[in-house]
Amino acid sequence: SRTFYARGQTGQQLLLGAYSALSRQLSKGKVCFFPRHDMLDVVVVDGKAKGVVTRNLLNGKICSHYADAVILATGGYSNVYYLSTNAMASNVTANWRAHRKGALFANPSFTQIHPTCIPVKNNFQSKLTLMSESLRNDGRVWVPKKKNDLRKPNNIPENERDYYLERIYPAFGNLVPRDVASRRTKEVCDNGQGVGKTGIAVYLDFKRVIQDKGKQYVQEKYGNLFDMYQKITDEDPYAIPMKIYPAVHYTMGGLWVDYNLMTTIPGLFSIGESNFSDHGANRLGASALMQALADGYFVVPHTITDYLSKETPSSLNKINQPAFESVVHNTKQEIEKIMNIKGTLVVDEIH
């Protein structure tokens, strides 16, 4: 195994560790924290990144932050799609603004559609929820053989169920790669075999593993995921098969970086999902966690100091006030232009 898993919450545990480390640095006064701020632009002086301009989302105030180097750790661009598993605030605007200033973008078409997400339930959802891929280790994916079958899942006998991944890929079964599982799931739903009120869902069934190994085994391995699913859907996955459907989840493309994780703008670094560097056209399970650890912990702390060591003393800690004032002025004009449109629709309505 490539990963030391923490049940179905490996990523969450890494986040808790990262938040704890940040909290310790905040308490020591070594880090300045600006929550609820949105990056509006990168400030480039003489071809090098020298800071950012942000907006306070609580009061609208525009702020300038001067720096000798800038690191973007702003996530991917899944929210260019109408719904994704990403948080609403993960809106790729930081990467776009860096690209607009000259940072090249690589592999924008490389988007991962994750097969194990809770399906859309209504037309006012803001995002989708990812269920861990680990569920397919024991869960079996199926749909009714009969099209438009409205019976409840427990009322459909085994001989009337199509375990389509096991049927199409007998050597791999439910453990086929994510992109393969997602395509096959969309195909069966497009064929009229989808389940639920919308018809855009399939079942993920744990009946066999519960019978073979017991409910306690499933609780110990997936209990937190089952609890989350029940809170969101108000359905007990121990008694009723889960409903899942593919959703946009991760983007392998991003800002182009070199082996030092620096973009084509000197002094502007990009780490984690915001860069393109590690995955190719697809992503293996937990590789995003690997990249977060590698980029943030092992690579950029050393490469950024190497970059700064090659800068002349006169160029460090030097604030080019006119450059920042120009960016702030242009940013305010852009915001004013948008505010003066006086439209009647929000962005999501015309997405």
mmCIF file of C-alpha atoms in Angstrom:
data_model
loop_
_atom_site.group_PDB
_atom_site.id
_atom_site.type_symbol
_atom_site.label_atom_id
_atom_site.label_comp_id
_atom_site.label_asym_id
_atom_site.label_seq_id
_atom_site.Cartn_x
_atom_site.Cartn_y
_atom_site.Cartn_z
ATOM 1 C CA SER A 1 0.000 0.000 0.000
ATOM 2 C CA ARG A 2 1.263 3.483 -0.890
ATOM 3 C CA THR A 3 -0.794 5.168 1.798
ATOM 4 C CA PHE A 4 -1.116 4.867 5.556
ATOM 5 C CA TYR A 5 -4.889 5.279 5.627
ATOM 6 C CA ALA A 6 -6.832 6.702 8.562
ATOM 7 C CA ARG A 7 -10.122 4.881 7.909
ATOM 8 C CA GLY A 8 -11.959 6.997 5.340
ATOM 9 C CA GLN A 9 -10.628 10.309 6.598
ATOM 10 C CA THR A 10 -6.941 10.374 5.674
ATOM 11 C CA GLY A 11 -7.216 13.794 4.046
ATOM 12 C CA GLN A 12 -9.184 15.197 6.954
ATOM 13 C CA GLN A 13 -6.519 14.038 9.397
ATOM 14 C CA LEU A 14 -3.813 15.727 7.313
ATOM 15 C CA LEU A 15 -5.863 18.924 7.324
ATOM 16 C CA LEU A 16 -6.224 18.790 11.090
ATOM 17 C CA GLY A 17 -2.465 18.360 11.379
ATOM 18 C CA ALA A 18 -1.844 21.301 9.051
ATOM 19 C CA TYR A 19 -4.327 23.516 10.901
ATOM 20 C CA SER A 20 -2.706 22.610 14.220
ATOM 21 C CA ALA A 21 0.747 23.477 12.889
ATOM 22 C CA LEU A 22 -0.558 26.808 11.571
ATOM 23 C CA SER A 23 -2.244 27.558 14.903
ATOM 24 C CA ARG A 24 1.029 26.989 16.738
ATOM 25 C CA GLN A 25 2.845 29.441 14.464
ATOM 26 C CA LEU A 26 0.051 31.986 14.864
ATOM 27 C CA SER A 27 0.246 31.739 18.651
ATOM 28 C CA LYS A 28 4.001 32.358 18.459
ATOM 29 C CA GLY A 29 3.485 35.416 16.270
ATOM 30 C CA LYS A 30 5.512 33.974 13.389
ATOM 31 C CA VAL A 31 2.662 34.048 10.866
ATOM 32 C CA CYS A 32 0.269 36.860 9.951
ATOM 33 C CA PHE A 33 -3.164 35.469 9.149
ATOM 34 C CA PHE A 34 -5.711 37.227 6.939
ATOM 35 C CA PRO A 35 -8.901 35.134 6.930
ATOM 36 C CA ARG A 36 -11.779 35.993 4.602
ATOM 37 C CA HIS A 37 -9.517 37.739 2.097
ATOM 38 C CA ASP A 38 -9.675 37.200 -1.670
ATOM 39 C CA MET A 39 -6.613 37.660 -3.874
ATOM 40 C CA LEU A 40 -7.411 40.160 -6.605
ATOM 41 C CA ASP A 41 -4.073 40.367 -8.411
ATOM 42 C CA VAL A 42 -0.375 39.555 -8.359
ATOM 43 C CA VAL A 43 1.944 42.548 -8.342
ATOM 44 C CA VAL A 44 4.831 42.087 -10.783
ATOM 45 C CA VAL A 45 7.779 44.497 -10.628
ATOM 46 C CA ASP A 46 10.577 44.273 -13.208
ATOM 47 C CA GLY A 47 9.275 40.864 -14.251
ATOM 48 C CA LYS A 48 9.264 39.396 -10.718
ATOM 49 C CA ALA A 49 6.404 38.714 -8.304
ATOM 50 C CA LYS A 50 6.616 41.188 -5.442
ATOM 51 C CA GLY A 51 3.307 40.806 -3.643
ATOM 52 C CA VAL A 52 -0.453 40.580 -3.983
ATOM 53 C CA VAL A 53 -3.495 42.797 -3.721
ATOM 54 C CA THR A 54 -6.436 41.378 -1.764
ATOM 55 C CA ARG A 55 -9.959 42.339 -0.765
ATOM 56 C CA ASN A 56 -11.399 41.900 2.707
ATOM 57 C CA LEU A 57 -14.625 39.988 2.074
ATOM 58 C CA LEU A 58 -16.224 41.353 5.251
ATOM 59 C CA ASN A 59 -15.852 45.077 4.588
ATOM 60 C CA GLY A 60 -14.648 45.290 0.969
ATOM 61 C CA LYS A 61 -11.369 47.021 1.856
ATOM 62 C CA ILE A 62 -8.560 46.641 -0.702
ATOM 63 C CA CYS A 63 -5.205 45.721 0.853
ATOM 64 C CA SER A 64 -1.647 45.481 -0.492
ATOM 65 C CA HIS A 65 0.777 42.829 0.738
ATOM 66 C CA TYR A 66 4.441 43.297 -0.154
ATOM 67 C CA ALA A 67 6.783 40.314 -0.497
ATOM 68 C CA ASP A 68 10.057 39.086 -1.965
ATOM 69 C CA ALA A 69 8.256 35.985 -3.266
ATOM 70 C CA VAL A 70 4.665 34.753 -3.534
ATOM 71 C CA ILE A 71 3.324 31.213 -3.095
ATOM 72 C CA LEU A 72 -0.082 30.237 -4.458
ATOM 73 C CA ALA A 73 -1.673 27.255 -2.698
ATOM 74 C CA THR A 74 -5.174 28.010 -3.918
ATOM 75 C CA GLY A 75 -6.430 24.661 -5.209
ATOM 76 C CA GLY A 76 -7.820 23.597 -8.556
ATOM 77 C CA TYR A 77 -10.402 24.820 -11.040
ATOM 78 C CA SER A 78 -13.184 22.235 -10.673
ATOM 79 C CA ASN A 79 -15.663 25.030 -10.014
ATOM 80 C CA VAL A 80 -15.522 26.106 -13.644
ATOM 81 C CA TYR A 81 -18.145 23.357 -13.845
ATOM 82 C CA TYR A 82 -21.610 24.182 -12.550
ATOM 83 C CA LEU A 83 -21.361 21.743 -9.623
ATOM 84 C CA SER A 84 -18.304 20.046 -8.170
ATOM 85 C CA THR A 85 -17.125 18.629 -4.866
ATOM 86 C CA ASN A 86 -14.982 21.718 -4.275
ATOM 87 C CA ALA A 87 -15.885 24.382 -1.748
ATOM 88 C CA MET A 88 -17.606 27.405 -3.272
ATOM 89 C CA ALA A 89 -14.660 29.625 -2.325
ATOM 90 C CA SER A 90 -12.266 27.428 -4.341
ATOM 91 C CA ASN A 91 -12.975 29.375 -7.493
ATOM 92 C CA VAL A 92 -9.604 29.373 -9.332
ATOM 93 C CA THR A 93 -9.544 33.181 -9.558
ATOM 94 C CA ALA A 94 -6.056 33.356 -8.019
ATOM 95 C CA ASN A 95 -4.631 31.099 -10.734
ATOM 96 C CA TRP A 96 -6.505 33.001 -13.414
ATOM 97 C CA ARG A 97 -5.131 36.328 -12.211
ATOM 98 C CA ALA A 98 -1.611 34.919 -12.134
ATOM 99 C CA HIS A 99 -2.116 33.574 -15.659
ATOM 100 C CA ARG A 100 -3.333 36.995 -16.761
ATOM 101 C CA LYS A 101 -0.068 38.451 -15.460
ATOM 102 C CA GLY A 102 1.994 36.005 -17.525
ATOM 103 C CA ALA A 103 2.108 32.707 -15.630
ATOM 104 C CA LEU A 104 1.594 29.899 -18.137
ATOM 105 C CA PHE A 105 -1.142 27.305 -17.654
ATOM 106 C CA ALA A 106 -0.599 23.605 -18.414
ATOM 107 C CA ASN A 107 -2.944 20.700 -19.178
ATOM 108 C CA PRO A 108 -6.255 22.498 -18.527
ATOM 109 C CA SER A 109 -8.247 19.592 -20.000
ATOM 110 C CA PHE A 110 -7.011 17.125 -17.378
ATOM 111 C CA THR A 111 -10.014 16.981 -15.050
ATOM 112 C CA GLN A 112 -10.926 14.038 -12.849
ATOM 113 C CA ILE A 113 -14.560 12.985 -12.644
ATOM 114 C CA HIS A 114 -14.851 11.060 -9.384
ATOM 115 C CA PRO A 115 -17.297 8.113 -9.468
ATOM 116 C CA THR A 116 -18.233 8.017 -5.785
ATOM 117 C CA CYS A 117 -20.164 11.192 -4.946
ATOM 118 C CA ILE A 118 -23.593 11.840 -3.484
ATOM 119 C CA PRO A 119 -25.889 12.673 -6.439
ATOM 120 C CA VAL A 120 -27.617 15.988 -7.072
ATOM 121 C CA LYS A 121 -30.858 16.095 -5.107
ATOM 122 C CA ASN A 122 -32.336 19.500 -5.978
ATOM 123 C CA ASN A 123 -31.732 22.509 -8.187
ATOM 124 C CA PHE A 124 -30.510 24.841 -5.449
ATOM 125 C CA GLN A 125 -27.450 22.866 -4.334
ATOM 126 C CA SER A 126 -24.233 24.862 -4.235
ATOM 127 C CA LYS A 127 -21.866 21.855 -4.290
ATOM 128 C CA LEU A 128 -21.653 18.075 -4.238
ATOM 129 C CA THR A 129 -20.237 15.811 -1.536
ATOM 130 C CA LEU A 130 -17.484 13.293 -2.134
ATOM 131 C CA MET A 131 -17.719 9.865 -0.577
ATOM 132 C CA SER A 132 -14.350 8.179 -0.153
ATOM 133 C CA GLU A 133 -13.111 6.002 -2.991
ATOM 134 C CA SER A 134 -12.288 3.404 -0.350
ATOM 135 C CA LEU A 135 -15.981 2.479 -0.263
ATOM 136 C CA ARG A 136 -15.598 0.591 -3.541
ATOM 137 C CA ASN A 137 -13.235 -1.826 -1.799
ATOM 138 C CA ASP A 138 -16.254 -3.533 -0.242
ATOM 139 C CA GLY A 139 -19.313 -1.938 -1.843
ATOM 140 C CA ARG A 140 -20.857 -3.357 -5.017
ATOM 141 C CA VAL A 141 -22.130 -1.006 -7.715
ATOM 142 C CA TRP A 142 -25.369 -1.928 -9.488
ATOM 143 C CA VAL A 143 -28.502 -0.716 -11.263
ATOM 144 C CA PRO A 144 -31.774 -2.475 -12.109
ATOM 145 C CA LYS A 145 -31.651 -4.428 -15.370
ATOM 146 C CA LYS A 146 -35.069 -3.042 -16.219
ATOM 147 C CA LYS A 147 -35.151 0.556 -17.433
ATOM 148 C CA ASN A 148 -37.016 3.142 -15.351
ATOM 149 C CA ASP A 149 -37.459 0.660 -12.506
ATOM 150 C CA LEU A 150 -39.002 2.616 -9.617
ATOM 151 C CA ARG A 151 -38.987 -0.182 -7.064
ATOM 152 C CA LYS A 152 -37.077 0.317 -3.844
ATOM 153 C CA PRO A 153 -33.620 -1.298 -3.990
ATOM 154 C CA ASN A 154 -34.331 -3.927 -1.348
ATOM 155 C CA ASN A 155 -37.373 -5.047 -3.357
ATOM 156 C CA ILE A 156 -35.315 -5.801 -6.465
ATOM 157 C CA PRO A 157 -34.124 -9.453 -6.451
ATOM 158 C CA GLU A 158 -30.532 -10.362 -7.274
ATOM 159 C CA ASN A 159 -31.353 -11.785 -10.704
ATOM 160 C CA GLU A 160 -32.868 -8.438 -11.731
ATOM 161 C CA ARG A 161 -29.785 -6.415 -10.781
ATOM 162 C CA ASP A 162 -26.971 -5.458 -13.133
ATOM 163 C CA TYR A 163 -23.625 -5.319 -11.344
ATOM 164 C CA TYR A 164 -22.279 -3.660 -14.453
ATOM 165 C CA LEU A 165 -18.666 -3.087 -13.376
ATOM 166 C CA GLU A 166 -18.329 -6.726 -12.327
ATOM 167 C CA ARG A 167 -19.989 -7.797 -15.580
ATOM 168 C CA ILE A 168 -17.890 -5.631 -17.912
ATOM 169 C CA TYR A 169 -14.581 -5.934 -16.044
ATOM 170 C CA PRO A 170 -14.563 -9.351 -14.330
ATOM 171 C CA ALA A 171 -10.843 -9.123 -13.518
ATOM 172 C CA PHE A 172 -11.197 -5.807 -11.667
ATOM 173 C CA GLY A 173 -14.858 -5.645 -10.728
ATOM 174 C CA ASN A 174 -15.723 -2.582 -8.681
ATOM 175 C CA LEU A 175 -12.058 -1.580 -8.371
ATOM 176 C CA VAL A 176 -11.652 -0.313 -11.939
ATOM 177 C CA PRO A 177 -9.936 3.112 -12.251
ATOM 178 C CA ARG A 178 -12.035 6.144 -11.439
ATOM 179 C CA ASP A 179 -12.391 7.451 -14.974
ATOM 180 C CA VAL A 180 -13.550 4.030 -16.191
ATOM 181 C CA ALA A 181 -16.113 3.680 -13.398
ATOM 182 C CA SER A 182 -17.392 7.207 -14.060
ATOM 183 C CA ARG A 183 -17.875 6.612 -17.792
ATOM 184 C CA ARG A 184 -19.682 3.311 -17.283
ATOM 185 C CA THR A 185 -21.935 4.873 -14.638
ATOM 186 C CA LYS A 186 -22.919 7.724 -16.937
ATOM 187 C CA GLU A 187 -23.621 5.231 -19.726
ATOM 188 C CA VAL A 188 -26.038 3.113 -17.674
ATOM 189 C CA CYS A 189 -27.841 6.226 -16.436
ATOM 190 C CA ASP A 190 -28.068 7.622 -19.971
ATOM 191 C CA ASN A 191 -29.517 4.239 -20.926
ATOM 192 C CA GLY A 192 -32.424 4.762 -18.532
ATOM 193 C CA GLN A 193 -31.194 2.448 -15.779
ATOM 194 C CA GLY A 194 -30.400 5.198 -13.287
ATOM 195 C CA VAL A 195 -32.144 5.180 -9.922
ATOM 196 C CA GLY A 196 -33.766 7.690 -7.605
ATOM 197 C CA LYS A 197 -36.116 10.553 -8.463
ATOM 198 C CA THR A 198 -33.665 12.131 -10.900
ATOM 199 C CA GLY A 199 -32.481 8.942 -12.593
ATOM 200 C CA ILE A 200 -28.885 10.131 -12.298
ATOM 201 C CA ALA A 201 -27.644 7.776 -9.596
ATOM 202 C CA VAL A 202 -26.602 4.150 -9.116
ATOM 203 C CA TYR A 203 -26.511 1.972 -6.027
ATOM 204 C CA LEU A 204 -23.442 1.205 -3.918
ATOM 205 C CA ASP A 205 -24.451 -1.839 -1.889
ATOM 206 C CA PHE A 206 -22.776 -3.216 1.257
ATOM 207 C CA LYS A 207 -25.233 -6.034 1.920
ATOM 208 C CA ARG A 208 -22.782 -8.814 1.027
ATOM 209 C CA VAL A 209 -19.893 -7.553 3.185
ATOM 210 C CA ILE A 210 -22.258 -6.992 6.113
ATOM 211 C CA GLN A 211 -23.493 -10.572 5.742
ATOM 212 C CA ASP A 212 -19.978 -12.015 5.340
ATOM 213 C CA LYS A 213 -17.993 -9.966 7.870
ATOM 214 C CA GLY A 214 -20.615 -8.353 10.054
ATOM 215 C CA LYS A 215 -21.876 -4.840 10.657
ATOM 216 C CA GLN A 216 -19.117 -4.115 13.169
ATOM 217 C CA TYR A 217 -16.443 -4.672 10.497
ATOM 218 C CA VAL A 218 -18.121 -2.097 8.258
ATOM 219 C CA GLN A 219 -18.573 0.342 11.148
ATOM 220 C CA GLU A 220 -14.903 0.126 12.092
ATOM 221 C CA LYS A 221 -13.759 0.624 8.503
ATOM 222 C CA TYR A 222 -16.303 3.103 7.127
ATOM 223 C CA GLY A 223 -18.344 4.279 10.122
ATOM 224 C CA ASN A 224 -17.512 7.965 9.720
ATOM 225 C CA LEU A 225 -18.445 7.874 6.023
ATOM 226 C CA PHE A 226 -21.711 6.068 6.692
ATOM 227 C CA ASP A 227 -22.585 8.643 9.362
ATOM 228 C CA MET A 228 -21.840 11.513 6.970
ATOM 229 C CA TYR A 229 -23.944 9.923 4.233
ATOM 230 C CA GLN A 230 -26.883 9.454 6.605
ATOM 231 C CA LYS A 231 -26.696 13.067 7.815
ATOM 232 C CA ILE A 232 -26.795 14.361 4.249
ATOM 233 C CA THR A 233 -29.389 12.006 2.747
ATOM 234 C CA ASP A 234 -31.394 10.866 5.801
ATOM 235 C CA GLU A 235 -30.994 7.263 4.606
ATOM 236 C CA ASP A 236 -29.323 4.451 6.562
ATOM 237 C CA PRO A 237 -26.632 2.904 4.302
ATOM 238 C CA TYR A 238 -26.451 -0.170 6.547
ATOM 239 C CA ALA A 239 -30.043 -0.971 5.595
ATOM 240 C CA ILE A 240 -30.459 0.706 2.186
ATOM 241 C CA PRO A 241 -27.803 0.856 -0.574
ATOM 242 C CA MET A 242 -26.078 4.210 -0.989
ATOM 243 C CA LYS A 243 -26.817 6.275 -4.083
ATOM 244 C CA ILE A 244 -23.746 7.585 -5.907
ATOM 245 C CA TYR A 245 -22.973 9.370 -9.176
ATOM 246 C CA PRO A 246 -19.803 10.840 -10.746
ATOM 247 C CA ALA A 247 -18.890 14.456 -10.062
ATOM 248 C CA VAL A 248 -16.073 16.809 -10.977
ATOM 249 C CA HIS A 249 -13.592 16.500 -8.135
ATOM 250 C CA TYR A 250 -9.949 17.222 -8.993
ATOM 251 C CA THR A 251 -7.949 19.006 -11.673
ATOM 252 C CA MET A 252 -4.581 17.644 -12.741
ATOM 253 C CA GLY A 253 -3.832 20.729 -14.824
ATOM 254 C CA GLY A 254 -2.794 24.048 -13.337
ATOM 255 C CA LEU A 255 -0.113 26.696 -13.456
ATOM 256 C CA TRP A 256 3.057 25.488 -15.171
ATOM 257 C CA VAL A 257 5.957 25.149 -12.730
ATOM 258 C CA ASP A 258 9.568 24.033 -13.013
ATOM 259 C CA TYR A 259 11.241 21.500 -10.722
ATOM 260 C CA ASN A 260 11.522 24.227 -8.088
ATOM 261 C CA LEU A 261 7.730 24.765 -8.227
ATOM 262 C CA MET A 262 8.217 28.251 -9.658
ATOM 263 C CA THR A 263 5.896 29.496 -12.386
ATOM 264 C CA THR A 264 7.010 31.358 -15.492
ATOM 265 C CA ILE A 265 6.886 34.543 -13.389
ATOM 266 C CA PRO A 266 10.108 34.599 -11.328
ATOM 267 C CA GLY A 267 9.323 34.703 -7.630
ATOM 268 C CA LEU A 268 5.801 33.300 -8.045
ATOM 269 C CA PHE A 269 5.533 29.726 -6.791
ATOM 270 C CA SER A 270 2.546 27.409 -7.113
ATOM 271 C CA ILE A 271 2.057 24.333 -4.932
ATOM 272 C CA GLY A 272 -0.486 21.554 -4.572
ATOM 273 C CA GLU A 273 -3.484 21.318 -6.870
ATOM 274 C CA SER A 274 -2.918 24.838 -8.175
ATOM 275 C CA ASN A 275 0.023 23.581 -10.265
ATOM 276 C CA PHE A 276 0.143 20.915 -12.970
ATOM 277 C CA SER A 277 3.216 19.029 -11.909
ATOM 278 C CA ASP A 278 2.583 15.571 -10.490
ATOM 279 C CA HIS A 279 -0.319 13.631 -11.921
ATOM 280 C CA GLY A 280 -0.388 13.502 -15.709
ATOM 281 C CA ALA A 281 -3.800 12.903 -17.264
ATOM 282 C CA ASN A 282 -5.258 11.126 -14.225
ATOM 283 C CA ARG A 283 -4.738 10.930 -10.480
ATOM 284 C CA LEU A 284 -4.284 7.908 -8.242
ATOM 285 C CA GLY A 285 -5.942 7.677 -4.840
ATOM 286 C CA ALA A 286 -4.217 9.762 -2.145
ATOM 287 C CA SER A 287 -1.769 11.253 -4.664
ATOM 288 C CA ALA A 288 -3.231 14.694 -3.993
ATOM 289 C CA LEU A 289 -2.318 14.251 -0.334
ATOM 290 C CA MET A 290 1.150 13.161 -1.399
ATOM 291 C CA GLN A 291 1.526 16.300 -3.510
ATOM 292 C CA ALA A 292 0.338 18.559 -0.705
ATOM 293 C CA LEU A 293 2.929 17.061 1.631
ATOM 294 C CA ALA A 294 5.738 16.964 -0.928
ATOM 295 C CA ASP A 295 5.211 20.467 -2.304
ATOM 296 C CA GLY A 296 4.498 22.205 0.980
ATOM 297 C CA TYR A 297 6.783 20.347 3.356
ATOM 298 C CA PHE A 298 9.695 18.954 1.378
ATOM 299 C CA VAL A 299 10.145 21.077 -1.752
ATOM 300 C CA VAL A 300 9.109 24.721 -1.634
ATOM 301 C CA PRO A 301 10.707 25.574 1.763
ATOM 302 C CA HIS A 302 14.068 24.789 0.168
ATOM 303 C CA THR A 303 13.533 26.061 -3.370
ATOM 304 C CA ILE A 304 12.139 29.415 -2.270
ATOM 305 C CA THR A 305 15.137 30.056 -0.031
ATOM 306 C CA ASP A 306 17.384 29.089 -2.938
ATOM 307 C CA TYR A 307 15.583 31.654 -5.105
ATOM 308 C CA LEU A 308 15.937 34.374 -2.473
ATOM 309 C CA SER A 309 19.632 33.599 -1.953
ATOM 310 C CA LYS A 310 20.308 34.529 -5.572
ATOM 311 C CA GLU A 311 18.564 37.898 -5.323
ATOM 312 C CA THR A 312 20.717 40.970 -4.815
ATOM 313 C CA PRO A 313 20.433 42.588 -1.365
ATOM 314 C CA SER A 314 19.174 45.809 -2.921
ATOM 315 C CA SER A 315 16.199 44.004 -4.486
ATOM 316 C CA LEU A 316 15.022 42.402 -1.235
ATOM 317 C CA ASN A 317 12.629 44.138 1.158
ATOM 318 C CA LYS A 318 12.206 46.859 -1.434
ATOM 319 C CA ILE A 319 8.699 48.205 -1.912
ATOM 320 C CA ASN A 320 7.819 49.664 -5.300
ATOM 321 C CA GLN A 321 4.941 51.854 -4.160
ATOM 322 C CA PRO A 322 3.882 53.088 -7.643
ATOM 323 C CA ALA A 323 3.533 49.497 -8.907
ATOM 324 C CA PHE A 324 1.210 48.578 -6.058
ATOM 325 C CA GLU A 325 -0.775 51.799 -6.396
ATOM 326 C CA SER A 326 -1.271 51.081 -10.095
ATOM 327 C CA VAL A 327 -2.560 47.550 -9.421
ATOM 328 C CA VAL A 328 -4.888 48.803 -6.665
ATOM 329 C CA HIS A 329 -6.228 51.533 -8.968
ATOM 330 C CA ASN A 330 -6.879 49.081 -11.816
ATOM 331 C CA THR A 331 -8.484 46.613 -9.419
ATOM 332 C CA LYS A 332 -10.858 49.226 -8.019
ATOM 333 C CA GLN A 333 -11.828 50.268 -11.539
ATOM 334 C CA GLU A 334 -12.583 46.652 -12.443
ATOM 335 C CA ILE A 335 -14.745 46.175 -9.343
ATOM 336 C CA GLU A 336 -16.580 49.443 -10.016
ATOM 337 C CA LYS A 337 -17.227 48.379 -13.603
ATOM 338 C CA ILE A 338 -18.759 45.101 -12.436
ATOM 339 C CA MET A 339 -20.851 46.802 -9.739
ATOM 340 C CA ASN A 340 -22.225 49.297 -12.282
ATOM 341 C CA ILE A 341 -23.585 46.600 -14.579
ATOM 342 C CA LYS A 342 -26.814 46.616 -12.518
ATOM 343 C CA GLY A 343 -27.762 43.180 -13.771
ATOM 344 C CA THR A 344 -30.587 41.059 -12.394
ATOM 345 C CA LEU A 345 -28.824 37.690 -12.441
ATOM 346 C CA VAL A 346 -26.149 36.239 -10.202
ATOM 347 C CA VAL A 347 -23.134 34.528 -11.741
ATOM 348 C CA ASP A 348 -24.372 31.008 -11.004
ATOM 349 C CA GLU A 349 -27.554 31.632 -12.991
ATOM 350 C CA ILE A 350 -25.612 32.269 -16.199
ATOM 351 C CA HIS A 351 -22.856 29.711 -15.506
#
